[in-house]
Amino acid sequence: MPRDARYDILFEPIRIGPVTAKNRFFQVPHCNGMGHARPQGHAAMRGIKAEGGWAVVSTEEVEIHPSSDVAPYVEGRLWDDLDIPALALMTQAIHRHGALAAVELVHAGMNASNLYSREVPMAPSPIANPASYVPIQARGMGKSDIRDFRRWHRSAALRARRAGFDIVYVYAGHSLSLPMHFLQSRYNQRTDEYGGSLVNRVRLLRELIEDTKDAVGGDCAVALRFAVEEHLGTEGIQHDGEARDIVEMLAELPDLWDVNVSDWANDSKTSRFAQEGYQEDFIRFVKTVTTKPVVGVGRFTSPDTMVSQIRRGVLDFIGAARPSIADPFLPRKIEAGDADDIRECIGCNICVSGDYTMTPIRCTQNPTMGEEWRKGWHPENVPPRTGDDTFLIVGAGPTGLECARLLGRRGYTVHIAEALESLGGRVTQESALPGLAAWARVRDYRVNQLKRMHNVEILRGSRVTGNDIIEFGAKRVVLATGARWRKDGVGRANTRPITGFDMGSVLTPEDVIEGRTCKGPVVVFDDDHYYLGAVLAEKLQCAGTSTILVTPGDKVSAWTVNTLEQPAIHRRLVELGVQVILNQNVVAFDGSRVALACVYTGQESALPAASIVTVTSRLPNDALYEDLSGRPDALAAAGIVSVTSIGDCLAPGTIAAAVYAGHRYAREFALEHGDEVAFRRELPTIG
Ligand SMILES: Cc1cc2nc3c(=O)[nH]c(=O)nc-3n(C[C@H](O)[C@H](O)[C@H](O)COP(=O)(O)O)c2cc1C
Ligand code: SF4
C-alpha cells in the first residue's frame, strides 16, 4: 500500500550539525539490561531498530569513567579503549541500515554508587545519594576534580567517535548526571564560579558542550539531553523558570536539543498515569528559543499525533523509547502505508523492569525484544512452516492470540477455540479497570492481524472438552486456558487457606471486575504485590465503597518499583482516600472483622471490615491438560502428536510472560533442546 501523503513530513531528512538524519524518527537513549555485559545482544537489538527505519538509534546511558559506575545496573561503558569494540559492534549494526548512531555519555555523579569500581562518588557539594539507601556519600568536587571530569568526558567523546558514533550526547537529564546536579540549586551549594547564580551553575554544562564540540564536532553532531521540568515546584528546575533561562543561554550551542521531563518516573510515565503526548506542555517552549532541531518524547505511537507535533512546531524529531521497543519497525510500517500494523506500546513499563532486575530487556507487546541475538528472533521476519502440522489452540487470551498469530504468519493451519464470545482473556477483563484501557492493545493488535489470515479460524463461544479436542483431530493441541484468582487467600504470606475466606463476603478480583458489589468497609488484601490490588482498591473507592488496602509488603504494589510506578500508585490511593496498611498479614475474617498479624512480630490486631477482596495468587486452569495427558492412547489414535500447556495455565505470570509463551511455542514447538541451554550466551573471556 502506498504511504499516506499526510505522513510525508515524517520522512523529511533533517540536518543535525555535520550529519543528516534520513527522517524524523529518533530512538532516544534507553537502557536494556544488556549494555556492556552483553554487547552482541545489545548490538543486534539496536541493529533491528535501524532496520525498522529509525533515522537515529541511540545507546543507553554510557558511563564515561570508573567513578561513574552504576553497578549493579548494566549500562554502556566507555571507561577506556577496551570498551570501544563492544560499542563498535553496535554502530556497525546501525550503519548497516543507513541510520545514525548516537551515544549518551554519562557521568552519574552521586547517583553512581561505584559498587564495582569502589571509587568515591562525586557531586557538586558533599551529599548522600538521594535515589538510594546505599550507605556511601558523595564528596564535593574541587577544581581539579572538575578539570578531571572535563578531561574524562572529552576522552570518552573521542573514543565514541572511534567506535563509529555520529552523534555524541551531553547528558543533563533525569536528575541522574553530574552536569544536571550542578544545575540544581538543591544539590549545588558551591560558592565558587560553578555555584550560586544560574550563570555559574550552567558553566560546567556549557564547558562540556564546548569541549565535546571541540573534540569531535567536526565529524559528530553534539546533542544535549536536558530535563526542562522536574515537577518539584520551586525546589526543582521548572519549564517556565530556570529551564527557559538555560535554554536561552545555550540556545545555539548544541547541534540538537533532546528535551524531556525529570525524574525517570515522570519521563517514562505509564499509560495508567499519562496519555500519549503528555510532555508537550513542558517542552513546547524550546523550539521558540532555538533554531536547532528539537527532539521530544511522549509515548508516541499514532502517526497523526506525530504529524501534529511537527506541524504545530512542537518538535522536529519524534523521539521514542518505548514505542520503538514495542515496535522496532514503526517507521517502516508508516512509510509502507501499513500504519494499522503498528504494534502499539501499552505503556506498562515491563521494559523498564529489565534494567531494574539487571536482565535483558523484555516487552509485553514485542516478545522478540532482547531475543534478537540470543535466540535469533526477528520482530517481523518469521521462519516459514516446515511441515503440515495443524494446530488447535484452546483459549484466546494473550498467549493463545500470540501463538495463533505467529503460527498463522508461519503458514500453518490454526484453529483457536475461545469459550467466551469476546477475545483477549485477561487483557480484555483487566483493560476495563481504571487506567488500564491501553492494555487492550495486546488483544487488538493480534486480533487485527488474525482477521487477515485465511489459514486461521477463530471459534468464539466454543467451550471445548477433552473429547471435543480428540474428535477435532488437529495434529498439535496447545492449551492456553489461563488462570483464575484463588479465593482462599493462599499466596506468599499464607501457605494455607485463611480462616473465614470461604464466606460469601470474600470476593476474588474476577468478582470485582465482573461488577459484583460489596459492602464497605472493604479490605483489599494484596499479597500479589503487582498492580492489581491497588487498581481494584481504586475502583472500589471510586465506586463509593470505603476501601482499605492491607498488604504484607513494606510498600503498596511493591513490585511496581520495577515499572517506575510505585510512588504514583501510593500517591493516588492516598489522594482517593484509600486507607493503606503496610507490613500486615491477614490471618482470619469473621464477617465483620479482619484479624491482622504484623509480619515482623506476629502481634495480632482487629480491623472492622464487611467484605474482603483477596488478591493473593492464581491457580492455573489446567483441567483440560489433566484430562488429556491421562489419555495417551486416545490421543495417539486421533493422530494428536502433542498436547502442550503454555502461559498462565502452566504457571500464572505477567502478561508479558504470557505473550512470550505463545510466541515461543510458535517458534520452538518442534525444537528438541534436550538438556542444552535454549539460547546463546555471552561468556566472559578468560585471560
Ligand atoms: C527501558 C527504558 C530505559 C531508559 N533508559 C534511559 C537511558 O539510559 N537514558 C536516558 O536518557 N533515558 C532513558 N529512558 C527514558 C527514555 O529515553 C524516554 O525519555 C522516556 O521513556 C519517554 O519516552 P517514551 O515515551 O518514548 O518511552 C529509558 C526509558 C525506558 C522505557
Ligand atoms: S514493555 Fe510495555 S511499556 Fe515497555 S515498550 Fe513494551 S508495551 Fe511499551
mmCIF file of C-alpha atoms in Angstrom, residues 306-603:
data_model
loop_
_atom_site.group_PDB
_atom_site.id
_atom_site.type_symbol
_atom_site.label_atom_id
_atom_site.label_comp_id
_atom_site.label_asym_id
_atom_site.label_seq_id
_atom_site.Cartn_x
_atom_site.Cartn_y
_atom_site.Cartn_z
ATOM 1 C CA MET A 306 3.412 12.753 15.345
ATOM 2 C CA VAL A 307 2.492 14.856 12.335
ATOM 3 C CA SER A 308 0.598 17.232 14.575
ATOM 4 C CA GLN A 309 3.659 17.664 16.822
ATOM 5 C CA ILE A 310 5.692 18.724 13.827
ATOM 6 C CA ARG A 311 3.098 20.853 12.060
ATOM 7 C CA ARG A 312 2.333 22.754 15.247
ATOM 8 C CA GLY A 313 6.019 23.479 15.758
ATOM 9 C CA VAL A 314 6.422 21.483 18.972
ATOM 10 C CA LEU A 315 9.105 19.109 17.719
ATOM 11 C CA ASP A 316 11.380 18.451 14.761
ATOM 12 C CA PHE A 317 12.075 14.826 15.625
ATOM 13 C CA ILE A 318 9.673 12.252 17.042
ATOM 14 C CA GLY A 319 11.619 10.815 19.936
ATOM 15 C CA ALA A 320 10.695 7.357 21.144
ATOM 16 C CA ALA A 321 11.982 4.816 23.597
ATOM 17 C CA ARG A 322 9.006 2.568 24.371
ATOM 18 C CA PRO A 323 7.224 2.824 21.012
ATOM 19 C CA SER A 324 10.495 1.680 19.399
ATOM 20 C CA ILE A 325 10.707 -1.234 21.829
ATOM 21 C CA ALA A 326 7.130 -2.378 21.261
ATOM 22 C CA ASP A 327 7.534 -1.991 17.507
ATOM 23 C CA PRO A 328 11.060 -1.553 16.141
ATOM 24 C CA PHE A 329 9.506 -1.367 12.652
ATOM 25 C CA LEU A 330 7.145 1.501 13.443
ATOM 26 C CA PRO A 331 8.731 3.939 10.944
ATOM 27 C CA ARG A 332 8.909 1.366 8.157
ATOM 28 C CA LYS A 333 5.251 0.469 8.687
ATOM 29 C CA ILE A 334 4.166 4.092 8.376
ATOM 30 C CA GLU A 335 6.413 4.510 5.361
ATOM 31 C CA ALA A 336 4.956 1.442 3.672
ATOM 32 C CA GLY A 337 1.376 2.524 4.299
ATOM 33 C CA ASP A 338 0.932 -0.163 6.949
ATOM 34 C CA ALA A 339 0.273 2.061 9.949
ATOM 35 C CA ASP A 340 -2.563 -0.278 11.010
ATOM 36 C CA ASP A 341 0.070 -2.944 11.623
ATOM 37 C CA ILE A 342 1.904 -0.927 14.277
ATOM 38 C CA ARG A 343 2.234 -2.893 17.499
ATOM 39 C CA GLU A 344 1.454 -0.033 19.831
ATOM 40 C CA CYS A 345 3.171 0.248 23.184
ATOM 41 C CA ILE A 346 0.686 -0.289 26.007
ATOM 42 C CA GLY A 347 2.631 1.843 28.493
ATOM 43 C CA CYS A 348 3.150 -0.893 31.108
ATOM 44 C CA ASN A 349 6.909 -0.371 31.659
ATOM 45 C CA ILE A 350 7.784 -4.049 31.791
ATOM 46 C CA CYS A 351 10.691 -2.917 29.582
ATOM 47 C CA VAL A 352 11.981 -0.840 32.494
ATOM 48 C CA SER A 353 11.935 -3.900 34.749
ATOM 49 C CA GLY A 354 14.797 -5.365 32.691
ATOM 50 C CA ASP A 355 17.006 -2.523 33.843
ATOM 51 C CA TYR A 356 15.858 -2.779 37.428
ATOM 52 C CA THR A 357 16.374 -6.526 37.560
ATOM 53 C CA MET A 358 19.646 -6.313 35.572
ATOM 54 C CA THR A 359 18.386 -8.768 32.983
ATOM 55 C CA PRO A 360 17.895 -8.393 29.228
ATOM 56 C CA ILE A 361 15.023 -6.114 28.297
ATOM 57 C CA ARG A 362 11.610 -7.616 27.663
ATOM 58 C CA CYS A 363 8.402 -6.132 26.313
ATOM 59 C CA THR A 364 4.758 -7.081 26.723
ATOM 60 C CA GLN A 365 3.858 -6.255 23.130
ATOM 61 C CA ASN A 366 7.078 -7.359 21.454
ATOM 62 C CA PRO A 367 8.199 -10.794 22.661
ATOM 63 C CA THR A 368 11.273 -10.678 20.404
ATOM 64 C CA MET A 369 12.741 -7.703 22.284
ATOM 65 C CA GLY A 370 16.006 -8.783 23.911
ATOM 66 C CA GLU A 371 15.964 -12.084 21.995
ATOM 67 C CA GLU A 372 17.363 -10.778 18.688
ATOM 68 C CA TRP A 373 20.824 -12.234 19.190
ATOM 69 C CA ARG A 374 20.460 -14.903 21.817
ATOM 70 C CA LYS A 375 17.515 -16.616 20.104
ATOM 71 C CA GLY A 376 17.855 -15.072 16.656
ATOM 72 C CA TRP A 377 14.297 -13.780 16.807
ATOM 73 C CA HIS A 378 13.290 -11.009 14.417
ATOM 74 C CA PRO A 379 10.151 -8.969 15.144
ATOM 75 C CA GLU A 380 8.851 -9.151 11.575
ATOM 76 C CA ASN A 381 10.605 -11.981 9.746
ATOM 77 C CA VAL A 382 9.471 -15.375 10.906
ATOM 78 C CA PRO A 383 10.605 -18.766 9.650
ATOM 79 C CA PRO A 384 8.111 -20.308 7.205
ATOM 80 C CA ARG A 385 6.394 -23.544 8.170
ATOM 81 C CA THR A 386 8.436 -26.668 7.907
ATOM 82 C CA GLY A 387 5.707 -29.311 7.829
ATOM 83 C CA ASP A 388 1.973 -29.892 7.549
ATOM 84 C CA ASP A 389 1.178 -29.716 11.261
ATOM 85 C CA THR A 390 -2.264 -28.387 12.120
ATOM 86 C CA PHE A 391 -2.967 -26.694 15.425
ATOM 87 C CA LEU A 392 -5.876 -26.362 17.800
ATOM 88 C CA ILE A 393 -5.258 -23.620 20.333
ATOM 89 C CA VAL A 394 -7.647 -23.549 23.258
ATOM 90 C CA GLY A 395 -8.021 -20.082 24.761
ATOM 91 C CA ALA A 396 -7.789 -16.693 23.047
ATOM 92 C CA GLY A 397 -6.094 -14.726 25.787
ATOM 93 C CA PRO A 398 -2.711 -13.062 25.256
ATOM 94 C CA THR A 399 -0.930 -16.427 24.984
ATOM 95 C CA GLY A 400 -3.372 -18.059 22.578
ATOM 96 C CA LEU A 401 -3.699 -14.981 20.373
ATOM 97 C CA GLU A 402 0.060 -14.532 20.040
ATOM 98 C CA CYS A 403 0.575 -18.223 19.401
ATOM 99 C CA ALA A 404 -2.109 -18.185 16.694
ATOM 100 C CA ARG A 405 -0.722 -15.003 15.158
ATOM 101 C CA LEU A 406 2.754 -16.387 14.787
ATOM 102 C CA LEU A 407 1.775 -19.874 13.682
ATOM 103 C CA GLY A 408 -0.543 -18.228 11.174
ATOM 104 C CA ARG A 409 2.259 -15.968 9.927
ATOM 105 C CA ARG A 410 4.416 -19.029 9.534
ATOM 106 C CA GLY A 411 1.766 -20.514 7.241
ATOM 107 C CA TYR A 412 0.317 -23.228 9.438
ATOM 108 C CA THR A 413 -3.367 -24.070 9.623
ATOM 109 C CA VAL A 414 -4.601 -22.907 13.005
ATOM 110 C CA HIS A 415 -7.925 -23.136 14.827
ATOM 111 C CA ILE A 416 -8.343 -21.154 18.005
ATOM 112 C CA ALA A 417 -11.252 -22.011 20.293
ATOM 113 C CA GLU A 418 -12.382 -19.477 22.884
ATOM 114 C CA ALA A 419 -15.030 -20.309 25.475
ATOM 115 C CA LEU A 420 -16.364 -16.737 25.542
ATOM 116 C CA GLU A 421 -17.748 -14.632 22.728
ATOM 117 C CA SER A 422 -15.102 -11.973 23.476
ATOM 118 C CA LEU A 423 -11.402 -12.446 22.738
ATOM 119 C CA GLY A 424 -8.418 -11.345 24.800
ATOM 120 C CA GLY A 425 -8.922 -13.226 28.075
ATOM 121 C CA ARG A 426 -7.336 -11.420 30.961
ATOM 122 C CA VAL A 427 -6.317 -8.348 28.955
ATOM 123 C CA THR A 428 -9.936 -7.784 27.988
ATOM 124 C CA GLN A 429 -11.008 -8.166 31.611
ATOM 125 C CA GLU A 430 -8.261 -6.016 33.064
ATOM 126 C CA SER A 431 -8.425 -3.276 30.444
ATOM 127 C CA ALA A 432 -11.855 -2.394 31.833
ATOM 128 C CA LEU A 433 -10.223 -1.378 35.123
ATOM 129 C CA PRO A 434 -9.227 2.213 35.971
ATOM 130 C CA GLY A 435 -6.176 3.346 33.987
ATOM 131 C CA LEU A 436 -5.621 0.074 32.129
ATOM 132 C CA ALA A 437 -7.557 0.756 28.907
ATOM 133 C CA ALA A 438 -4.384 0.778 26.769
ATOM 134 C CA TRP A 439 -3.754 -2.834 27.723
ATOM 135 C CA ALA A 440 -6.452 -3.847 25.268
ATOM 136 C CA ARG A 441 -3.853 -3.113 22.573
ATOM 137 C CA VAL A 442 -2.345 -6.528 23.350
ATOM 138 C CA ARG A 443 -5.585 -8.051 22.083
ATOM 139 C CA ASP A 444 -6.372 -5.546 19.361
ATOM 140 C CA TYR A 445 -3.037 -5.803 17.564
ATOM 141 C CA ARG A 446 -3.277 -9.590 17.426
ATOM 142 C CA VAL A 447 -6.945 -9.838 16.517
ATOM 143 C CA ASN A 448 -6.354 -7.285 13.756
ATOM 144 C CA GLN A 449 -3.562 -9.438 12.336
ATOM 145 C CA LEU A 450 -5.532 -12.669 12.686
ATOM 146 C CA LYS A 451 -8.561 -11.288 10.885
ATOM 147 C CA ARG A 452 -6.493 -11.083 7.701
ATOM 148 C CA MET A 453 -5.186 -14.643 7.842
ATOM 149 C CA HIS A 454 -7.146 -17.157 5.823
ATOM 150 C CA ASN A 455 -5.318 -20.044 7.446
ATOM 151 C CA VAL A 456 -6.501 -19.141 10.971
ATOM 152 C CA GLU A 457 -10.029 -19.883 12.155
ATOM 153 C CA ILE A 458 -11.331 -18.223 15.319
ATOM 154 C CA LEU A 459 -14.074 -20.171 17.077
ATOM 155 C CA ARG A 460 -15.800 -17.901 19.591
ATOM 156 C CA GLY A 461 -18.149 -19.226 22.259
ATOM 157 C CA SER A 462 -16.528 -22.672 21.987
ATOM 158 C CA ARG A 463 -16.005 -24.166 25.426
ATOM 159 C CA VAL A 464 -14.329 -27.424 24.462
ATOM 160 C CA THR A 465 -13.954 -30.662 26.418
ATOM 161 C CA GLY A 466 -11.178 -33.221 26.172
ATOM 162 C CA ASN A 467 -13.437 -35.347 23.958
ATOM 163 C CA ASP A 468 -14.111 -32.389 21.657
ATOM 164 C CA ILE A 469 -10.367 -31.876 21.276
ATOM 165 C CA ILE A 470 -9.746 -35.520 20.499
ATOM 166 C CA GLU A 471 -12.579 -35.544 17.989
ATOM 167 C CA PHE A 472 -11.324 -32.358 16.362
ATOM 168 C CA GLY A 473 -8.126 -34.164 15.465
ATOM 169 C CA ALA A 474 -5.639 -31.317 14.983
ATOM 170 C CA LYS A 475 -2.111 -32.682 14.987
ATOM 171 C CA ARG A 476 -0.944 -30.432 17.806
ATOM 172 C CA VAL A 477 -3.016 -29.138 20.686
ATOM 173 C CA VAL A 478 -1.990 -26.014 22.560
ATOM 174 C CA LEU A 479 -3.724 -25.274 25.835
ATOM 175 C CA ALA A 480 -3.717 -21.585 26.706
ATOM 176 C CA THR A 481 -6.643 -21.554 29.085
ATOM 177 C CA GLY A 482 -5.256 -19.016 31.547
ATOM 178 C CA ALA A 483 -5.654 -18.933 35.288
ATOM 179 C CA ARG A 484 -8.120 -17.811 37.949
ATOM 180 C CA TRP A 485 -7.577 -15.984 41.222
ATOM 181 C CA ARG A 486 -7.751 -18.037 44.377
ATOM 182 C CA LYS A 487 -10.474 -17.207 46.851
ATOM 183 C CA ASP A 488 -8.903 -18.920 49.856
ATOM 184 C CA GLY A 489 -6.168 -16.331 50.492
ATOM 185 C CA VAL A 490 -3.250 -18.667 49.795
ATOM 186 C CA GLY A 491 -0.323 -16.712 48.418
ATOM 187 C CA ARG A 492 3.091 -15.643 49.583
ATOM 188 C CA ALA A 493 2.281 -14.804 53.197
ATOM 189 C CA ASN A 494 -0.235 -17.604 53.785
ATOM 190 C CA THR A 495 0.502 -21.084 52.513
ATOM 191 C CA ARG A 496 -2.776 -22.457 53.932
ATOM 192 C CA PRO A 497 -6.343 -21.182 53.401
ATOM 193 C CA ILE A 498 -7.240 -18.231 55.615
ATOM 194 C CA THR A 499 -9.954 -18.902 58.191
ATOM 195 C CA GLY A 500 -13.251 -17.350 57.098
ATOM 196 C CA PHE A 501 -12.294 -16.822 53.454
ATOM 197 C CA ASP A 502 -14.986 -19.300 52.419
ATOM 198 C CA MET A 503 -17.680 -16.711 53.259
ATOM 199 C CA GLY A 504 -19.784 -15.060 50.553
ATOM 200 C CA SER A 505 -18.479 -11.629 51.525
ATOM 201 C CA VAL A 506 -14.996 -12.612 50.295
ATOM 202 C CA LEU A 507 -14.575 -11.645 46.633
ATOM 203 C CA THR A 508 -11.982 -12.542 44.032
ATOM 204 C CA PRO A 509 -10.615 -9.980 41.554
ATOM 205 C CA GLU A 510 -12.822 -11.547 38.851
ATOM 206 C CA ASP A 511 -15.875 -10.857 41.021
ATOM 207 C CA VAL A 512 -14.971 -7.162 41.217
ATOM 208 C CA ILE A 513 -14.126 -6.946 37.517
ATOM 209 C CA GLU A 514 -17.470 -8.541 36.671
ATOM 210 C CA GLY A 515 -19.184 -5.831 38.682
ATOM 211 C CA ARG A 516 -20.160 -7.676 41.856
ATOM 212 C CA THR A 517 -20.715 -5.077 44.538
ATOM 213 C CA CYS A 518 -19.662 -5.448 48.141
ATOM 214 C CA LYS A 519 -20.368 -3.743 51.409
ATOM 215 C CA GLY A 520 -17.870 -1.351 52.911
ATOM 216 C CA PRO A 521 -15.592 -1.050 54.586
ATOM 217 C CA VAL A 522 -13.883 -3.496 52.236
ATOM 218 C CA VAL A 523 -10.357 -4.751 52.765
ATOM 219 C CA VAL A 524 -8.353 -5.402 49.610
ATOM 220 C CA PHE A 525 -5.778 -7.937 50.755
ATOM 221 C CA ASP A 526 -2.843 -7.553 48.362
ATOM 222 C CA ASP A 527 -0.377 -10.393 48.684
ATOM 223 C CA ASP A 528 0.269 -10.275 44.913
ATOM 224 C CA HIS A 529 2.305 -7.034 45.110
ATOM 225 C CA TYR A 530 1.961 -6.039 41.450
ATOM 226 C CA TYR A 531 -0.668 -3.658 40.032
ATOM 227 C CA LEU A 532 -3.997 -5.418 40.520
ATOM 228 C CA GLY A 533 -4.571 -4.951 44.256
ATOM 229 C CA ALA A 534 -4.195 -1.189 44.084
ATOM 230 C CA VAL A 535 -6.210 -0.927 40.844
ATOM 231 C CA LEU A 536 -9.094 -2.798 42.476
ATOM 232 C CA ALA A 537 -8.840 -0.604 45.570
ATOM 233 C CA GLU A 538 -9.050 2.425 43.286
ATOM 234 C CA LYS A 539 -12.118 1.036 41.517
ATOM 235 C CA LEU A 540 -13.929 0.212 44.732
ATOM 236 C CA GLN A 541 -13.140 3.522 46.398
ATOM 237 C CA CYS A 542 -14.229 5.455 43.292
ATOM 238 C CA ALA A 543 -17.495 3.488 43.334
ATOM 239 C CA GLY A 544 -18.146 4.880 46.813
ATOM 240 C CA THR A 545 -17.132 1.840 48.888
ATOM 241 C CA SER A 546 -14.856 2.760 51.771
ATOM 242 C CA THR A 547 -11.675 0.786 50.983
ATOM 243 C CA ILE A 548 -8.647 -0.270 52.990
ATOM 244 C CA LEU A 549 -5.639 -1.816 51.260
ATOM 245 C CA VAL A 550 -3.776 -4.245 53.512
ATOM 246 C CA THR A 551 -0.504 -5.796 52.378
ATOM 247 C CA PRO A 552 2.271 -7.830 54.000
ATOM 248 C CA GLY A 553 4.629 -5.798 51.803
ATOM 249 C CA ASP A 554 6.541 -2.790 53.030
ATOM 250 C CA LYS A 555 5.155 -0.824 50.084
ATOM 251 C CA VAL A 556 1.901 -0.622 48.180
ATOM 252 C CA SER A 557 2.282 -2.655 44.954
ATOM 253 C CA ALA A 558 5.896 -3.342 45.892
ATOM 254 C CA TRP A 559 6.938 -4.900 42.559
ATOM 255 C CA THR A 560 5.937 -1.766 40.672
ATOM 256 C CA VAL A 561 9.202 -0.228 41.829
ATOM 257 C CA ASN A 562 10.447 -2.068 38.745
ATOM 258 C CA THR A 563 7.972 -0.272 36.462
ATOM 259 C CA LEU A 564 8.623 3.167 37.984
ATOM 260 C CA GLU A 565 5.003 3.362 39.195
ATOM 261 C CA GLN A 566 5.198 2.627 42.884
ATOM 262 C CA PRO A 567 5.243 6.176 44.286
ATOM 263 C CA ALA A 568 2.492 7.287 41.884
ATOM 264 C CA ILE A 569 0.298 4.334 42.884
ATOM 265 C CA HIS A 570 0.685 5.065 46.580
ATOM 266 C CA ARG A 571 0.020 8.755 45.980
ATOM 267 C CA ARG A 572 -3.121 8.002 44.002
ATOM 268 C CA LEU A 573 -4.540 5.755 46.725
ATOM 269 C CA VAL A 574 -3.886 8.371 49.385
ATOM 270 C CA GLU A 575 -5.450 11.099 47.231
ATOM 271 C CA LEU A 576 -8.549 8.964 46.703
ATOM 272 C CA GLY A 577 -8.881 8.397 50.433
ATOM 273 C CA VAL A 578 -7.983 4.685 50.423
ATOM 274 C CA GLN A 579 -6.531 3.714 53.806
ATOM 275 C CA VAL A 580 -3.209 1.914 53.390
ATOM 276 C CA ILE A 581 -1.907 -0.599 55.939
ATOM 277 C CA LEU A 582 1.595 -1.986 55.292
ATOM 278 C CA ASN A 583 3.543 -4.891 56.814
ATOM 279 C CA GLN A 584 0.394 -6.680 57.982
ATOM 280 C CA ASN A 585 -0.784 -10.128 57.016
ATOM 281 C CA VAL A 586 -4.465 -11.079 57.023
ATOM 282 C CA VAL A 587 -4.890 -14.218 59.101
ATOM 283 C CA ALA A 588 -8.672 -14.524 59.611
ATOM 284 C CA PHE A 589 -12.055 -12.969 58.778
ATOM 285 C CA ASP A 590 -15.320 -13.367 60.716
ATOM 286 C CA GLY A 591 -17.684 -11.364 58.508
ATOM 287 C CA SER A 592 -17.291 -8.111 60.425
ATOM 288 C CA ARG A 593 -13.598 -8.003 61.393
ATOM 289 C CA VAL A 594 -10.326 -8.939 59.819
ATOM 290 C CA ALA A 595 -7.576 -10.313 62.041
ATOM 291 C CA LEU A 596 -4.217 -8.818 61.083
ATOM 292 C CA ALA A 597 -0.768 -10.030 62.124
ATOM 293 C CA CYS A 598 2.352 -7.869 61.993
ATOM 294 C CA VAL A 599 4.825 -9.523 59.578
ATOM 295 C CA TYR A 600 7.724 -8.755 61.935
ATOM 296 C CA THR A 601 6.323 -9.559 65.385
ATOM 297 C CA GLY A 602 3.226 -11.638 64.673
ATOM 298 C CA GLN A 603 1.269 -9.356 67.013
#
